[in-house]
mmCIF file of C-alpha atoms in Angstrom:
data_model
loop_
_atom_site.group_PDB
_atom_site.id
_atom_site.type_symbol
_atom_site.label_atom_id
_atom_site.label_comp_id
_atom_site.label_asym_id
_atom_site.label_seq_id
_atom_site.Cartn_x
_atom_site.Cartn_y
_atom_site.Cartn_z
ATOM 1 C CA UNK A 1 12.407 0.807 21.150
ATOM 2 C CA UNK A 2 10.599 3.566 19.777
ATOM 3 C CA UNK A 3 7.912 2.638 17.776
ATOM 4 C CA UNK A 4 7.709 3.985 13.952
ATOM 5 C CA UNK A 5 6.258 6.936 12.434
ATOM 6 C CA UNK A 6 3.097 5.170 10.576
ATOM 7 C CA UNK A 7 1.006 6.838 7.462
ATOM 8 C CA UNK A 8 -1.302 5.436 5.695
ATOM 9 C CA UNK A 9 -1.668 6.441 1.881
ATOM 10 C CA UNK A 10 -5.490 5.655 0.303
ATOM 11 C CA UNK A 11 -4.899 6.723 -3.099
ATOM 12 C CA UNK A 12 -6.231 4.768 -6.406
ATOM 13 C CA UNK A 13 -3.429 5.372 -8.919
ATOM 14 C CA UNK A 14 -0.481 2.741 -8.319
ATOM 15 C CA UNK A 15 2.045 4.714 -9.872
ATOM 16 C CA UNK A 16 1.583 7.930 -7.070
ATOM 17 C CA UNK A 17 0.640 5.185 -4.386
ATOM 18 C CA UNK A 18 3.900 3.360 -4.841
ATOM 19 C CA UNK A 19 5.791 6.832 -5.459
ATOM 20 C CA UNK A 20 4.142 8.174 -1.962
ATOM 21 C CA UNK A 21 5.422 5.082 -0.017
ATOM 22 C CA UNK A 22 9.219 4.691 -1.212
ATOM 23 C CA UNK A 23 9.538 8.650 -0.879
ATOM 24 C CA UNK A 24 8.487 8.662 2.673
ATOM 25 C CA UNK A 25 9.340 5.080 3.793
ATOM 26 C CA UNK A 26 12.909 5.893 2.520
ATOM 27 C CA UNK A 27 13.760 9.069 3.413
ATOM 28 C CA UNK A 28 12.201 9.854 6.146
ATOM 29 C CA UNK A 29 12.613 6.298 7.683
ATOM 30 C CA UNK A 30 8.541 6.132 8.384
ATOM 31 C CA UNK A 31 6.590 2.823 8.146
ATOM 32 C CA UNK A 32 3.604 3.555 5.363
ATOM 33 C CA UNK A 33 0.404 1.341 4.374
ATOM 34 C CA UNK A 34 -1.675 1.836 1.289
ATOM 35 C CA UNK A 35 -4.817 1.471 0.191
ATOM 36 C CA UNK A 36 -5.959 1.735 -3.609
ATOM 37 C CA UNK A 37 -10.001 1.979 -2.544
ATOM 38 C CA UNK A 38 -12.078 4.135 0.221
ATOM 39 C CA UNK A 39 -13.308 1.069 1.415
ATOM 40 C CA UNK A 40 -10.050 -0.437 2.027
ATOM 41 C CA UNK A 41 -8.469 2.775 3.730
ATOM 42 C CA UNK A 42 -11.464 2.687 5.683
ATOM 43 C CA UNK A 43 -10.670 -0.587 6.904
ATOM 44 C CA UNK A 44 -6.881 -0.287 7.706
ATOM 45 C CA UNK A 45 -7.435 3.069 9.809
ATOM 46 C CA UNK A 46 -9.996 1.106 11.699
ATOM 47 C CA UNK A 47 -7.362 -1.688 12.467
ATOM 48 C CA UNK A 48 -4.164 0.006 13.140
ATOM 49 C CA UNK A 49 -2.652 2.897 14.775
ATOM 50 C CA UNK A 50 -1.587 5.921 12.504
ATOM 51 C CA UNK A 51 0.018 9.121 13.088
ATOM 52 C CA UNK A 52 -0.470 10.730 9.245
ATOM 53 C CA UNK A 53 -3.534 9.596 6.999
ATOM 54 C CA UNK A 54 -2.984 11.157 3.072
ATOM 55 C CA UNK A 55 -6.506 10.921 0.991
ATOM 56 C CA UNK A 56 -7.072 10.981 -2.611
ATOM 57 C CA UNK A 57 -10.336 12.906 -3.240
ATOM 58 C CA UNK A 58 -11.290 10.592 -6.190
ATOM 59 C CA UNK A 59 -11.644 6.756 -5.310
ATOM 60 C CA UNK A 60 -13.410 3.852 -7.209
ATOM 61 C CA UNK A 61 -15.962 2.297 -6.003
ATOM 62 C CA UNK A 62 -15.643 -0.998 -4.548
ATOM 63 C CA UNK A 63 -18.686 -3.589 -4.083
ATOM 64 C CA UNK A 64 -21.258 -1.148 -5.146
ATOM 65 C CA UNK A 65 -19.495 1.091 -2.276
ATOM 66 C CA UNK A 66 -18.789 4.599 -3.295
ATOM 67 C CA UNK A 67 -16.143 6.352 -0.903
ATOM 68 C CA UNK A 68 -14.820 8.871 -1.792
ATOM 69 C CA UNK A 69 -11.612 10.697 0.164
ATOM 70 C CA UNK A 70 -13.918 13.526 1.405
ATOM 71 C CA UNK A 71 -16.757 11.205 2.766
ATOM 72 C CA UNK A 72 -13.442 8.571 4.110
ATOM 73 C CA UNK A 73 -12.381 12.132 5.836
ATOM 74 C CA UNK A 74 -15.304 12.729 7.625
ATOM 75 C CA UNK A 75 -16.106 8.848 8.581
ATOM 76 C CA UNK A 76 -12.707 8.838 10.255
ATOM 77 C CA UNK A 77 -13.247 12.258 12.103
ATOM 78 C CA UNK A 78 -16.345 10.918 13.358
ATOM 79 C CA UNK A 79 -14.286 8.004 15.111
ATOM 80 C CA UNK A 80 -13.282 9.161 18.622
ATOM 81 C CA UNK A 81 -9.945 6.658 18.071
ATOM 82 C CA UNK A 82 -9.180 8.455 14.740
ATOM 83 C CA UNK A 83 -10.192 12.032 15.494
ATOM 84 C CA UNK A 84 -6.846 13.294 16.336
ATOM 85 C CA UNK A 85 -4.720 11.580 13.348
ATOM 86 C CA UNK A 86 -3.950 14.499 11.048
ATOM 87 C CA UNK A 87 -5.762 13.899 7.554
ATOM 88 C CA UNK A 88 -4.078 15.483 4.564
ATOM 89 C CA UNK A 89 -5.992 15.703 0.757
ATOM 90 C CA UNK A 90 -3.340 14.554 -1.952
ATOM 91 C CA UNK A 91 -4.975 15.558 -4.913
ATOM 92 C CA UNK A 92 -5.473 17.073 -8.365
ATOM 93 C CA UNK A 93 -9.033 18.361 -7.000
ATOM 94 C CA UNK A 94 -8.013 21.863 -6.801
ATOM 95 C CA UNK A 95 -10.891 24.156 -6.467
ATOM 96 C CA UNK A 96 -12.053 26.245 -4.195
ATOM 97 C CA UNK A 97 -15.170 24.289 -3.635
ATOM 98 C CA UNK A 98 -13.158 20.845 -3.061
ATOM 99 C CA UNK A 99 -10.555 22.827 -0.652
ATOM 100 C CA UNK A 100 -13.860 23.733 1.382
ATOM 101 C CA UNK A 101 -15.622 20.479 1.191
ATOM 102 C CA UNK A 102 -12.080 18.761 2.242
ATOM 103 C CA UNK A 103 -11.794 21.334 5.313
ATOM 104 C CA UNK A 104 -15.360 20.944 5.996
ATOM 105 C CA UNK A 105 -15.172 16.973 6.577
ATOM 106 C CA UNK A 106 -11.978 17.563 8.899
ATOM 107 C CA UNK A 107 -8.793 17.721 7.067
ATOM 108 C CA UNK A 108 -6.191 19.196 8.078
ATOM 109 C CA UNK A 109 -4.243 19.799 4.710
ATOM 110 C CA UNK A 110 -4.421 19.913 1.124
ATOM 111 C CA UNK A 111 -1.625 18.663 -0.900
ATOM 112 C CA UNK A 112 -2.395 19.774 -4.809
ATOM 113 C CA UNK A 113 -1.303 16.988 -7.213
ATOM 114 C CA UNK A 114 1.484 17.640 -8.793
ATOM 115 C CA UNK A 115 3.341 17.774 -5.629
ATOM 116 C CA UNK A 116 6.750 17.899 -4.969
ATOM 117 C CA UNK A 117 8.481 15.344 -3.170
ATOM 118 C CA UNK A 118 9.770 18.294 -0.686
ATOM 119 C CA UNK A 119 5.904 19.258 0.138
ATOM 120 C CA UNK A 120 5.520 15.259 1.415
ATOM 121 C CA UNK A 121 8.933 15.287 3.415
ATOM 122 C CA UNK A 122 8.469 18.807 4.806
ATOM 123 C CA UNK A 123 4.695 17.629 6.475
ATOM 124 C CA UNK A 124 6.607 14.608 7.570
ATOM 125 C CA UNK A 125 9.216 16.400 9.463
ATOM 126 C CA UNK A 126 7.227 18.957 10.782
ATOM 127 C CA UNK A 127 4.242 16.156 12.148
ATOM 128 C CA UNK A 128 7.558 14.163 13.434
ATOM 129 C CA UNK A 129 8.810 16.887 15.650
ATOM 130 C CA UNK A 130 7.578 16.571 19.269
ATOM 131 C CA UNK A 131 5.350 19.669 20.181
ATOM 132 C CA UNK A 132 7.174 22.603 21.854
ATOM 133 C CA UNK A 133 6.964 23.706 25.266
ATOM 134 C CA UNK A 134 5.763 27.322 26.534
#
């Protein structure tokens, strides 16, 4: 049996979180985890396979921890396990400065909040689709 697409969604706003998961684990058929904290996303990337992480730039803090989705981003790039997971922003964080500082701790994408459920499904489908051959 073919094991399920898996995403993990660390985003601190339960409304979006929950929105992110039915959209994906319903129509594209994926398996998704969330996280409301950094610290927490940190933790479930650590303990189970992945093939699509989605960050929220703004997290609370959690025990005196401050992580944020950029510094989350570049702890998980600097994982050798985790390094090839694609990392996506989903975020209202939309200047230049936070598209660079995203891209400059490793991810891969930046999904401005408000997003469209389409955005979500298309990146889905596209990550999905095995690689094609020269």
């Amino acid at each position: 049996m073919e094991r399920s697409f898996r995403i993990l969604v660390v985003e601190d706003e339960p409304v979006i979180r929950e929105l992110v998961r039915s959209l994906l684990s319903e129509s594209e058929e994926c398996e998704v985890a969330t996280a409301g904290t950094g610290l927490e996303g940190l933790r479930l990337a650590k303990s189970e396979p992945f093939d699509l992480i989605l960050l929220d730039v703004v997290l609370p803090s959690t025990d005196s921890v401050q992580l944020d989705g950029v510094a989350l981003c570049r702890i998980l790039r600097a994982d050798a396990r985790l390094a090839a997971v694609p990392i996506y922003m989903l975020t209202a964080k939309a200047k230049r400065a936070d598209v660079a500082a995203a891209t400059e701790a490793g991810a891969d994408g930046y999904i401005h909040k408000p997003f469209r459920g389409v955005e979500l499904i298309d990146l889905v489908t596209r990550l999905k689709a095995p690689p094609l051959r020269e």
